[in-house]
Coordinates of C-alpha atoms in Angstrom, one line a residue:
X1 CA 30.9 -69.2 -31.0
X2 CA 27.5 -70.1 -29.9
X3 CA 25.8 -69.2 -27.3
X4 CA 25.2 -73.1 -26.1
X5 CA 29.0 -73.6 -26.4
X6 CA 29.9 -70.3 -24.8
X7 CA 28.4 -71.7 -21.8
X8 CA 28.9 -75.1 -21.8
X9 CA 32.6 -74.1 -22.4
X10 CA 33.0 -71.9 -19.4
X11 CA 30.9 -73.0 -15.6
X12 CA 30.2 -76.8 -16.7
X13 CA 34.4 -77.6 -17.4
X14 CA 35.0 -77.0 -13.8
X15 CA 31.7 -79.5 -12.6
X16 CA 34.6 -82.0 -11.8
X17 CA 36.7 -79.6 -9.5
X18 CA 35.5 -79.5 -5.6
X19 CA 33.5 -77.2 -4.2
X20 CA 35.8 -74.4 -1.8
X21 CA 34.3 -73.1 1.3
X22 CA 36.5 -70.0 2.3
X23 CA 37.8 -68.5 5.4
X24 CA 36.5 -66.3 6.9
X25 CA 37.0 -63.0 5.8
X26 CA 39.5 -61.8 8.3
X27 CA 41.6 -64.2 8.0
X28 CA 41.7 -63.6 4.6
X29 CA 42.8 -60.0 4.7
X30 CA 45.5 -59.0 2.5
X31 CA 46.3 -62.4 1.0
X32 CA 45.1 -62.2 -2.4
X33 CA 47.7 -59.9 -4.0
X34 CA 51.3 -60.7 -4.9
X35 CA 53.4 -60.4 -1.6
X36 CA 57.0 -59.0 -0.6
X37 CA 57.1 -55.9 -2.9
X38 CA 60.6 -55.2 -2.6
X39 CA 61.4 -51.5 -0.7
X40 CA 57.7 -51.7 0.7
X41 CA 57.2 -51.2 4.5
X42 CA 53.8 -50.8 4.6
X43 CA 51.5 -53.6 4.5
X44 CA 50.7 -54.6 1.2
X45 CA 47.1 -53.2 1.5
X46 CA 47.8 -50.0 3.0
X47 CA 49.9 -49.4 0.0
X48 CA 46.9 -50.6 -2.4
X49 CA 44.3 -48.4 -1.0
X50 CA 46.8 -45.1 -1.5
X51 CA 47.8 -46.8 -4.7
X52 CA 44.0 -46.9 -6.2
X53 CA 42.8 -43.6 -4.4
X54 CA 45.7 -41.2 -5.2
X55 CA 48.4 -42.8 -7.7
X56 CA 46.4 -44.7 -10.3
X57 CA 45.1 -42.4 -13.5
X58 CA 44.9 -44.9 -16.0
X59 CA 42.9 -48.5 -16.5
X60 CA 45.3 -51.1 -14.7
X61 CA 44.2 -54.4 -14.3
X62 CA 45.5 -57.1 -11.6
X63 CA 46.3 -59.7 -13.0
X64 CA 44.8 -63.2 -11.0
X65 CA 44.2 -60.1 -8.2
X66 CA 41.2 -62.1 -7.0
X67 CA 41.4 -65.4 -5.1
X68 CA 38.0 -65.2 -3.6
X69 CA 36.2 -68.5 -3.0
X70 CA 33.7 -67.8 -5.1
X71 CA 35.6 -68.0 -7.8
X72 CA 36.4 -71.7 -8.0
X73 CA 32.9 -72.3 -7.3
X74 CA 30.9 -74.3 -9.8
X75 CA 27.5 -74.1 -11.1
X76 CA 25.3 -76.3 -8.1
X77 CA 26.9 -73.7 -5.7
X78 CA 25.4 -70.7 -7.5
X79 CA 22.2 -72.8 -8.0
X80 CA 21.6 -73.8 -4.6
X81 CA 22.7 -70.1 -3.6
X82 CA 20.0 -68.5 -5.2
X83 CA 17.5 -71.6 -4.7
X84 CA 14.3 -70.3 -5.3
X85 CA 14.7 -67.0 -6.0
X86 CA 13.0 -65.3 -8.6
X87 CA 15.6 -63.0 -10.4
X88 CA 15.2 -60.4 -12.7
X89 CA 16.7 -59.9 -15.9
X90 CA 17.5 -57.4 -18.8
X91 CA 16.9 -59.2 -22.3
X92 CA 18.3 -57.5 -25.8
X93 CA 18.5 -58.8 -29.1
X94 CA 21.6 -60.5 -30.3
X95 CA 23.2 -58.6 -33.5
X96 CA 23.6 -61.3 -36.6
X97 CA 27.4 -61.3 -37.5
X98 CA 28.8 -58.6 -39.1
X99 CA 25.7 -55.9 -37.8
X100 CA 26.9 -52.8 -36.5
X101 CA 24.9 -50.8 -33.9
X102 CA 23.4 -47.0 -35.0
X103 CA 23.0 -46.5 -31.3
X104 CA 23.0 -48.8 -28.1
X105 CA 20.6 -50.9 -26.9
X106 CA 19.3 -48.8 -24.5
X107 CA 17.6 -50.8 -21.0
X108 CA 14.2 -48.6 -22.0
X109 CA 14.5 -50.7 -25.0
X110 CA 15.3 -54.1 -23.6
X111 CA 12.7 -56.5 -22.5
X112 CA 12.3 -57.8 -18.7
X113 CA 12.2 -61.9 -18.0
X114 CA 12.6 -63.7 -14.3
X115 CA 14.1 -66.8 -13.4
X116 CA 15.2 -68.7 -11.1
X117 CA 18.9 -68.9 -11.4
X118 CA 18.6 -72.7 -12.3
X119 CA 15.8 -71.8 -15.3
X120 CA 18.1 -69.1 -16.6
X121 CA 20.9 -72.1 -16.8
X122 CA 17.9 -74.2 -19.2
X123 CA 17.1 -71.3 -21.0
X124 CA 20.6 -70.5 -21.6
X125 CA 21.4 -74.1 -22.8
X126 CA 18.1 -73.6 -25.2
X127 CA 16.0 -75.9 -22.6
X128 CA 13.4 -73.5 -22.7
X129 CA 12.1 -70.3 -23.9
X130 CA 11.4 -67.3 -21.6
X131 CA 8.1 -65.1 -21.4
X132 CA 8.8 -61.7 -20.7
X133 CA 6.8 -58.6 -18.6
X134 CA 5.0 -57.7 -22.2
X135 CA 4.1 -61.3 -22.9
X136 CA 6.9 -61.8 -25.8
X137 CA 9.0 -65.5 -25.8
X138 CA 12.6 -64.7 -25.7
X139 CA 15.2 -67.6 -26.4
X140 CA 18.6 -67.7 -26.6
X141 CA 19.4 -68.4 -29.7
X142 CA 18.1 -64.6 -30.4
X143 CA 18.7 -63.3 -27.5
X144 CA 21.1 -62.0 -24.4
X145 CA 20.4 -62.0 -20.7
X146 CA 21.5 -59.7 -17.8
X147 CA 21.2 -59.8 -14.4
X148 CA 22.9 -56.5 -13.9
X149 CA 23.6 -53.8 -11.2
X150 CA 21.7 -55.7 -8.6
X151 CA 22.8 -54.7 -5.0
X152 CA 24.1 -57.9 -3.6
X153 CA 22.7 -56.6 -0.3
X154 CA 19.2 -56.7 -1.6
X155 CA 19.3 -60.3 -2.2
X156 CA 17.5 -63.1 -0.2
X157 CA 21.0 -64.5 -0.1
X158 CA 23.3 -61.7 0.9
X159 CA 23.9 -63.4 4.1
X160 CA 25.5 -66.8 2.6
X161 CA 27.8 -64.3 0.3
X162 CA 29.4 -62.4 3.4
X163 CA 32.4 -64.9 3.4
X164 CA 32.3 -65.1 -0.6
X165 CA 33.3 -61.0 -0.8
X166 CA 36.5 -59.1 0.5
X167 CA 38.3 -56.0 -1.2
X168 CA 40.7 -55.7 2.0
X169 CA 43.3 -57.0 0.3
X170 CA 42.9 -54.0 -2.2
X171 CA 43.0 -51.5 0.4
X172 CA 39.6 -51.8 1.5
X173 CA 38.9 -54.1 4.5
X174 CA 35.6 -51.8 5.0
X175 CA 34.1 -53.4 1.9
X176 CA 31.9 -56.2 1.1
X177 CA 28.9 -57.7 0.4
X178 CA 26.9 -54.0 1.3
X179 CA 29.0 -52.5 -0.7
X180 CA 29.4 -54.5 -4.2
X181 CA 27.1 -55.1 -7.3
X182 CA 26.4 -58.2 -8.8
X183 CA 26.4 -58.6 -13.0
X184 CA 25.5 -62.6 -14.5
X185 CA 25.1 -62.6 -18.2
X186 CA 25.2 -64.7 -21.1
X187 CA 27.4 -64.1 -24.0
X188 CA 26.6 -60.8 -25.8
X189 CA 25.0 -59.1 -22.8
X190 CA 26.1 -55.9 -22.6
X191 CA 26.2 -52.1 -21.3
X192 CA 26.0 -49.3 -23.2
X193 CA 29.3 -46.7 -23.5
X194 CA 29.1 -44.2 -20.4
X195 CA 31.0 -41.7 -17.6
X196 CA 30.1 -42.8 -13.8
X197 CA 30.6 -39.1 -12.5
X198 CA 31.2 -40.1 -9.3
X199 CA 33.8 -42.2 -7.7
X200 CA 36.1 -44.3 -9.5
X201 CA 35.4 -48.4 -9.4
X202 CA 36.9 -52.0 -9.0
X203 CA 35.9 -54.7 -11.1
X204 CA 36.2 -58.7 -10.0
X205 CA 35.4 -61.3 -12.6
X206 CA 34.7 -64.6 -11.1
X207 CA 33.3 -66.4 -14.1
X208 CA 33.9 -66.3 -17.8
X209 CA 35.6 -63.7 -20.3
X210 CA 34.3 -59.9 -20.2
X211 CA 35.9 -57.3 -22.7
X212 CA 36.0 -53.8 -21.5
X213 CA 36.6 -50.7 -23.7
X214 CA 37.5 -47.5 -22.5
X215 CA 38.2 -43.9 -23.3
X216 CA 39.6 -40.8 -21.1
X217 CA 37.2 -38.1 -20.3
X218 CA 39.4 -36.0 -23.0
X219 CA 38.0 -38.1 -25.9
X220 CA 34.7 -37.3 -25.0
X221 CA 33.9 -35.1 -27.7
X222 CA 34.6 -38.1 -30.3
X223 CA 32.0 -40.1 -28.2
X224 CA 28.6 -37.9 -28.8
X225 CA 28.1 -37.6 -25.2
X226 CA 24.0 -37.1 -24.3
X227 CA 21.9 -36.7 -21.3
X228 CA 19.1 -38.9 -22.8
X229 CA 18.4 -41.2 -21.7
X230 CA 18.7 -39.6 -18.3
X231 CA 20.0 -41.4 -15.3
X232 CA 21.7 -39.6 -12.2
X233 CA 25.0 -40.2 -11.8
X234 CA 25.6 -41.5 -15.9
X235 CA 26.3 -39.8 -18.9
X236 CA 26.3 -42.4 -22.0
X237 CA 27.3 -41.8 -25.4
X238 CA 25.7 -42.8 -28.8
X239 CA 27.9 -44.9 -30.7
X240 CA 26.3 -48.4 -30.8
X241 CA 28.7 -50.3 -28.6
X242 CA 29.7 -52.8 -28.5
X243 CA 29.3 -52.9 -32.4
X244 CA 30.4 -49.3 -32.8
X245 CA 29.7 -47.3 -36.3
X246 CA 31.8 -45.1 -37.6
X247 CA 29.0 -44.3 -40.5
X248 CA 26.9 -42.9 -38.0
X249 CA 29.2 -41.6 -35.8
X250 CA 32.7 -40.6 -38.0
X251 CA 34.4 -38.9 -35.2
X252 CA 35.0 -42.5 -33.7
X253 CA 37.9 -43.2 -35.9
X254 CA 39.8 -40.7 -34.5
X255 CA 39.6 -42.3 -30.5
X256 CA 42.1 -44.4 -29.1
X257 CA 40.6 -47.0 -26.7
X258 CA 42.2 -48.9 -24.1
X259 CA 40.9 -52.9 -24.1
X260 CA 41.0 -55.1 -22.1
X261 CA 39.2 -58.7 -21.9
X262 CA 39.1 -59.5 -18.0
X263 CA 39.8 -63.6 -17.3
X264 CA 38.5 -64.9 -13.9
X265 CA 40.2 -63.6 -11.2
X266 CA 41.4 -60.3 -12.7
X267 CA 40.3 -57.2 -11.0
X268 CA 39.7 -54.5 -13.1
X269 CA 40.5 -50.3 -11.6
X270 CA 38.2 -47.5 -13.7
X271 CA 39.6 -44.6 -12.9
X272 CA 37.2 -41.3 -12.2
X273 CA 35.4 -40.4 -15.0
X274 CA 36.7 -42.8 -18.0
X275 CA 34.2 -43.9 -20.5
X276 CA 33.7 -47.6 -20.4
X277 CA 31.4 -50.2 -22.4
X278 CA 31.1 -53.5 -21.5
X279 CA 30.4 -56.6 -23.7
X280 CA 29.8 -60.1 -22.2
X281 CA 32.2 -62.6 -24.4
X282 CA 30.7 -65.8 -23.1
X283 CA 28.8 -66.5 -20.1
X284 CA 30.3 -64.3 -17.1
X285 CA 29.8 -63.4 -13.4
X286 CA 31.3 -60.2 -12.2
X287 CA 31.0 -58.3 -9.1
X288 CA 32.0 -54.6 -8.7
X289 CA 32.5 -51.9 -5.8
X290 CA 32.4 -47.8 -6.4
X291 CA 34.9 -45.6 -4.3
X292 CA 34.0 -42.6 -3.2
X293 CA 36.7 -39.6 -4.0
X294 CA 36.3 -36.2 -2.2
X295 CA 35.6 -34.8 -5.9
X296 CA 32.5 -36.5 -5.3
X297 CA 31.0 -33.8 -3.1
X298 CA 31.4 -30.8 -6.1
X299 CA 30.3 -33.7 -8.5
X300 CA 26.8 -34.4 -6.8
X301 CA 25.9 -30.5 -6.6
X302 CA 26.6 -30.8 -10.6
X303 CA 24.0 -33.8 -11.0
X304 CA 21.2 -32.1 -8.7
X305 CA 21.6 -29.1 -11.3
X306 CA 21.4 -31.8 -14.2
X307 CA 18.1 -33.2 -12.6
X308 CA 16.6 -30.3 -12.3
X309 CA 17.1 -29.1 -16.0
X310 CA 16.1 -32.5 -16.7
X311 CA 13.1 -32.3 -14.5
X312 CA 12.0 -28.8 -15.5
X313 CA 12.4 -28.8 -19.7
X314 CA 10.3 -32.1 -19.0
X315 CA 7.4 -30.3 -17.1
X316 CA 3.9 -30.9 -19.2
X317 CA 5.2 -34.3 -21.0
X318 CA 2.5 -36.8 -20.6
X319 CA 3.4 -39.0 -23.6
X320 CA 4.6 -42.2 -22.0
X321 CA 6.7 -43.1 -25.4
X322 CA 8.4 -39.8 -24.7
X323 CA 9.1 -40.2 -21.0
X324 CA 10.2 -44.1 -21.4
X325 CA 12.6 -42.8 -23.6
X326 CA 14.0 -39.6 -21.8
X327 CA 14.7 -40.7 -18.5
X328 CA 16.3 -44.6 -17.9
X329 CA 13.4 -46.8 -16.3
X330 CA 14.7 -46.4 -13.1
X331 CA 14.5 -42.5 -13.1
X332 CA 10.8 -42.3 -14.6
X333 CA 9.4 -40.8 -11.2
X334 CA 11.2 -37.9 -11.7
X335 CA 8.6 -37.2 -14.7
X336 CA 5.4 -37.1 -12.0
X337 CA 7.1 -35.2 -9.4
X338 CA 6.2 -31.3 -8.8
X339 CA 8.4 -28.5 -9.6
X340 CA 8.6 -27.6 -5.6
X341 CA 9.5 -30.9 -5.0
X342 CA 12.3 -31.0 -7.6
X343 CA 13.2 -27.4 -6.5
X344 CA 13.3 -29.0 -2.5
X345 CA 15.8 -31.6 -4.3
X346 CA 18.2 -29.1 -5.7
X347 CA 18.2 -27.0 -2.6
X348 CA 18.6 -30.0 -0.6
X349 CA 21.7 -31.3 -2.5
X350 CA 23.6 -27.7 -3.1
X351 CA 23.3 -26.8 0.7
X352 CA 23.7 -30.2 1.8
X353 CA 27.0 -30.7 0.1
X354 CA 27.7 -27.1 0.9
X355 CA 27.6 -27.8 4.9
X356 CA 29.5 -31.0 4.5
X357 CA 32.8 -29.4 2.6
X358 CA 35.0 -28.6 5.3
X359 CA 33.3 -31.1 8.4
X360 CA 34.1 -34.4 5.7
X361 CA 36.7 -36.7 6.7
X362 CA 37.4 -39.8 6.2
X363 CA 39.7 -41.0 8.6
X364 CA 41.4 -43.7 6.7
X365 CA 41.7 -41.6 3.0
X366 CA 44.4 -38.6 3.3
X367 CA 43.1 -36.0 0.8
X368 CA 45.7 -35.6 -2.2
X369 CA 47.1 -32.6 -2.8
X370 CA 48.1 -33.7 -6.5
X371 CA 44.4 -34.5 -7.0
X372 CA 44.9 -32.2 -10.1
X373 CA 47.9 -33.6 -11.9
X374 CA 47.7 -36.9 -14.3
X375 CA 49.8 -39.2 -12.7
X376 CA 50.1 -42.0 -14.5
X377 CA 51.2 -45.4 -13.1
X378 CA 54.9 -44.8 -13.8
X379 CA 55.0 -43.5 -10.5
X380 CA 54.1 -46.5 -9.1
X381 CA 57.5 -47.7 -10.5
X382 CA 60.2 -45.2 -9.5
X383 CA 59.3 -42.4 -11.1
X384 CA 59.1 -39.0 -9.0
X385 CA 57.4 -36.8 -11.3
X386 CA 54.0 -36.3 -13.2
X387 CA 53.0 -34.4 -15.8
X388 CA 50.4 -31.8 -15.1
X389 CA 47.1 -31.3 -18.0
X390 CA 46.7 -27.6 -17.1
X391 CA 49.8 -26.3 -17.1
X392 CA 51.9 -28.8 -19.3
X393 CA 54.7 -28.9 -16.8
X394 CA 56.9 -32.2 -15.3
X395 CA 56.6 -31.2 -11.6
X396 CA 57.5 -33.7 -8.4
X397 CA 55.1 -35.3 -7.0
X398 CA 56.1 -36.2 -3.1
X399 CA 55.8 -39.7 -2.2
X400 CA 53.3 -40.6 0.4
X401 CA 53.7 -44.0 0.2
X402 CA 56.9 -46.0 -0.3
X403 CA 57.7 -46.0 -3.8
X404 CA 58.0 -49.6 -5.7
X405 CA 61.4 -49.5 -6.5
X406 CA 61.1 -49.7 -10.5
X407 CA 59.6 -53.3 -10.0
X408 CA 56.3 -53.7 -11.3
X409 CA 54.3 -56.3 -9.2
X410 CA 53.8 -59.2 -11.4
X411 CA 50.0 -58.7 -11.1
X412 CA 49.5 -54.9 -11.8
X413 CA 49.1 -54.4 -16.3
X414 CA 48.2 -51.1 -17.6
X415 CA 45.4 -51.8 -20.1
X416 CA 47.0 -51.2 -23.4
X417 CA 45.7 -47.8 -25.3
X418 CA 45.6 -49.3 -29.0
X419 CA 44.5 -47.9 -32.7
X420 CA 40.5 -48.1 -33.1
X421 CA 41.6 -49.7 -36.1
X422 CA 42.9 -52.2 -34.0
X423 CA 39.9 -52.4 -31.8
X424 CA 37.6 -52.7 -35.1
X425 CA 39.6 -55.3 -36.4
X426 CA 39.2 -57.4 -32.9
X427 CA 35.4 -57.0 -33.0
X428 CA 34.9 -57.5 -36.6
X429 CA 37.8 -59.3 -37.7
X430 CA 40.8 -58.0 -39.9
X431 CA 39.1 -57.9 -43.2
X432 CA 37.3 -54.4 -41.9
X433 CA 39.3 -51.3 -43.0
X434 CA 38.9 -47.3 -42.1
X435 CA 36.0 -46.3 -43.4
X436 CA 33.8 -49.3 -44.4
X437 CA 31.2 -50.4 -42.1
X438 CA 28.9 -53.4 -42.1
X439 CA 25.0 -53.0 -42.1
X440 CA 24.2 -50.5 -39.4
X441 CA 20.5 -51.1 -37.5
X442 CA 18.1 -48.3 -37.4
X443 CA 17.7 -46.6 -34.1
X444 CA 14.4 -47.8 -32.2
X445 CA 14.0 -45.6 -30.4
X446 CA 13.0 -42.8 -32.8
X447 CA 10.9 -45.9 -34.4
X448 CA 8.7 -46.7 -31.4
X449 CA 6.7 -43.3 -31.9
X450 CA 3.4 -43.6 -32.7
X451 CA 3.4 -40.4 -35.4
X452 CA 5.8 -38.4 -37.0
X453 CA 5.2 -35.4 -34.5
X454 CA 6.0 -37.5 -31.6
X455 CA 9.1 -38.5 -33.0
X456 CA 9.8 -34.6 -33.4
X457 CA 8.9 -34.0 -30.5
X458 CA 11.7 -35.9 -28.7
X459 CA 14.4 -34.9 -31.3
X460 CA 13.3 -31.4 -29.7
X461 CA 13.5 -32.0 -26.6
X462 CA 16.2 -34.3 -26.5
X463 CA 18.5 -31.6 -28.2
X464 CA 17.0 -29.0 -25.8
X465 CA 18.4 -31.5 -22.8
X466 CA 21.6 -31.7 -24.2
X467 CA 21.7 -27.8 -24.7
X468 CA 21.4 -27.4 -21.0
X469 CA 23.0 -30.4 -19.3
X470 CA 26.0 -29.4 -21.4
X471 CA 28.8 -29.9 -19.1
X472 CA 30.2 -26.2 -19.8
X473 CA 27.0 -24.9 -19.0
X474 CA 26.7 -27.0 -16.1
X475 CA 30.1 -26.2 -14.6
X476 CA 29.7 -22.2 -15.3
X477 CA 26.2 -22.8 -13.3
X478 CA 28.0 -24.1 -10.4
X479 CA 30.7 -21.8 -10.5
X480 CA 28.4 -19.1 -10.4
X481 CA 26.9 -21.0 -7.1
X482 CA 30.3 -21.3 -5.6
X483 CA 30.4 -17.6 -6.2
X484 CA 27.0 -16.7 -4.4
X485 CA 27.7 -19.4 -1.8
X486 CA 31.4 -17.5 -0.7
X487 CA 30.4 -14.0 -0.9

């Protein structure tokens, strides 16, 4: 598919349709998920907020979950939302077919373009070219865009959006516009493989076809897991997605990754911790929301000490080659701040989190008590028990909510968990086979260095990174904390 047609195909088909102008949001409060569960006494989104918080462990997508207004919108509205606005977006190179990826295409590596929303629709249709921040022409016929994780509260046009946003009927009535991120793309546009650490997330697509692939935290070691680049709050992997390797990365074979391609009105749940990449399969508008877990509290004293090392083996580095491509663009003012200032932020975060353990409450989230067991969405179905990682034991797991009844709402899917065969043979068709790889790009990042020192330089100090963000180092530092802190 072309780019052209991937558009074309998707927001202009509906230009016929009229334009919907929603109710307000109250009155569309627990609406938009199937009704009349049967054996359910609770309102439908008291049960969806304990559902999501406490009972989901794996991907599960709802199914046509979403009936915002938004959604049947068509291309004038979004143009004459934005109007004038100059937006900024993230512009990578398109991969000819049957390229594989060496490593991702890291955002240090991407070029920056703004647009208005109505030249990024000419641009996309090939209308016109687009000159980026260091003067170079992108077009589409080479190139993806991405207007991704922008705060939808930072936009000129937040207000108009306040009616156009609502994740009450998931549980959440608390959450809107403040709350959610805003991703446009054309096909191709993508995010590389990584762990949120915090929180767990809910996904709405409103426009076009978006193709997730996941992978559970216990499949990290097949993922080459690294610090670098750093961003708080992230930890990416190395395999090329979405055109994964497994020449340069052989361990990849042996994953099993749940996929999933999100339609409009699907909502997607990421549970805490899973790996996810994201690739853009024609021209697509998603908006997302994080929730905050009371794991999140131990999980922020673990990224302060992250910083730091980060922060510290950095100290002296005034190659800008070397700190564009350590820390993610927006974390490059960590590399100019001064040891007592990142020493300030580390005390700051372990005492701050430290006073707020036992005064935290969130009145409308019960803490679970089976925060430690797997509980996969079985129980959502009947089921009593769960099976517990650490011990390897089926114990009961007492119902807080009212149990479903063995029906499964006609919305609710579990992402499928599928060979990486499988998932090979959907990205580069069924003539690939295990072990054979098409030609795999170099990385650029090593290539961008000026000498060969340089380039040594940051294999050092990347691998020294690693070393000591290494999560068993990281959690036997804040055990050793806890420790210090209780006695």
């Amino acid at each position: 598919m072309e780019l052209g047609q991937g558009e074309a195909k998707n927001p202009s088909e509906r230009d016929g349709e009229l334009s919907e102008v929603g109710e307000p949001a109250h009155k569309r409060l627990c609406t938009n998920i199937v009704p009349d569960w049967p054996g359910v006494s609770e309102p439908v989104h008291v049960v969806m907020r304990e559902t999501i918080l406490h009972k989901l462990s794996e991907p599960t997508v709802f199914r046509g979950g979403c009936k915002w207004p938004c959604i049947k919108w068509k291309q004038k509205d979004w143009v004459r939302l934005f109007s004038e606005e100059v937006l900024s977006f993230r512009i990578g190179s398109l991969l000819p077919e049957g390229t594989s990826l060496g490593s991702p295409q890291w955002e240090s590596e991407c070029k920056i373009g703004e647009m208005t929303y109505s030249q990024f629709l000419e641009w996309m249709s090939g209308k016109r070219s687009c000159l980026t921040k260091c003067k170079a022409e992108a077009t589409c016929s080479l190139s993806w865009a991405y207007f991704d994780y922008v705060y939808m509260k930072d936009l000129s046009c937040a207000d108009k959006l306040a009616d156009a946003v609502d994740w009450g009927a998931f549980g959440f009535p608390e959450r809107g516009v403040k709350d959610s991120t805003l991703w446009i793309g054309t096909m191709g546009a993508n995010t590389p493989c990584h762990i949120d650490t915090y929180g767990c997330n809910l996904v709405a697509q409103i426009v076009g076809r978006k193709r997730w692939v996941l992978f559970p935290k216990s499949q990290s070691h097949l993922l080459s897991p690294t610090r670098v680049p750093f961003e708080e709050s992230s930890i990416y992997s190395e395999v090329g997605f979405p055109r994964p390797s497994t020449k340069t990365h052989p361990r990849l074979s042996y994953s099993t990754p749940y996929v999933v391609t999100l339609e409009p009105g699907d909502v997607l749940f990421v549970p805490k911790q899973w790996w996810h990449s994201v690739e853009n399969l024609e021209f697509s508008i998603s908006i997302n929301t994080w929730l905050e877990l009371p794991s999140d509290r131990g999980e922020r004293v673990k990224e302060s000490i992250v910083r730091y090392q980060v922060a510290s083996l950095c100290q002296g580095v005034h190659s800008l080659n070397l700190i564009s491509s350590v820390f993610n663009p927006n974390m490059t003012d960590l590399a100019v701040m001064t040891p007592t200032q990142h020493l300030n932020l580390l005390l700051d975060s372990i005492f701050g989190c430290t006073a707020s353990r036992d005064s935290h409450h969130d009145g409308n989230v019960k803490v679970d008590q089976n925060e430690d067991l797997n509980i996969h969405a079985e129980v959502l179905y009947g089921e009593k028990t769960a099976h517990c990682q650490q011990t390897g034991e089926t114990v009961a797991v007492e119902e807080e909510v009212p149990c479903m009844q063995a029906v499964k709402p006609r919305s609710m899917e579990p992402v499928s968990c599928v060979p990486f065969l499988q998932y090979m043979h959907e990205v580069y068709g069924p003539e690939v086979e295990t072990g054979i790889v098409y030609g795999v790009t170099e990385n650029s990042r090593v290539e961008k260095f000026h000498s060969p020192n340089e380039a040594t330089e940051f294999k050092q100090l990347k691998l020294m990174i690693d070393a000591f963000t290494d999560l068993r180092v990281v959690d036997v530092l804040k055990a050793v904390i806890d420790e210090k802190l209780g006695s």
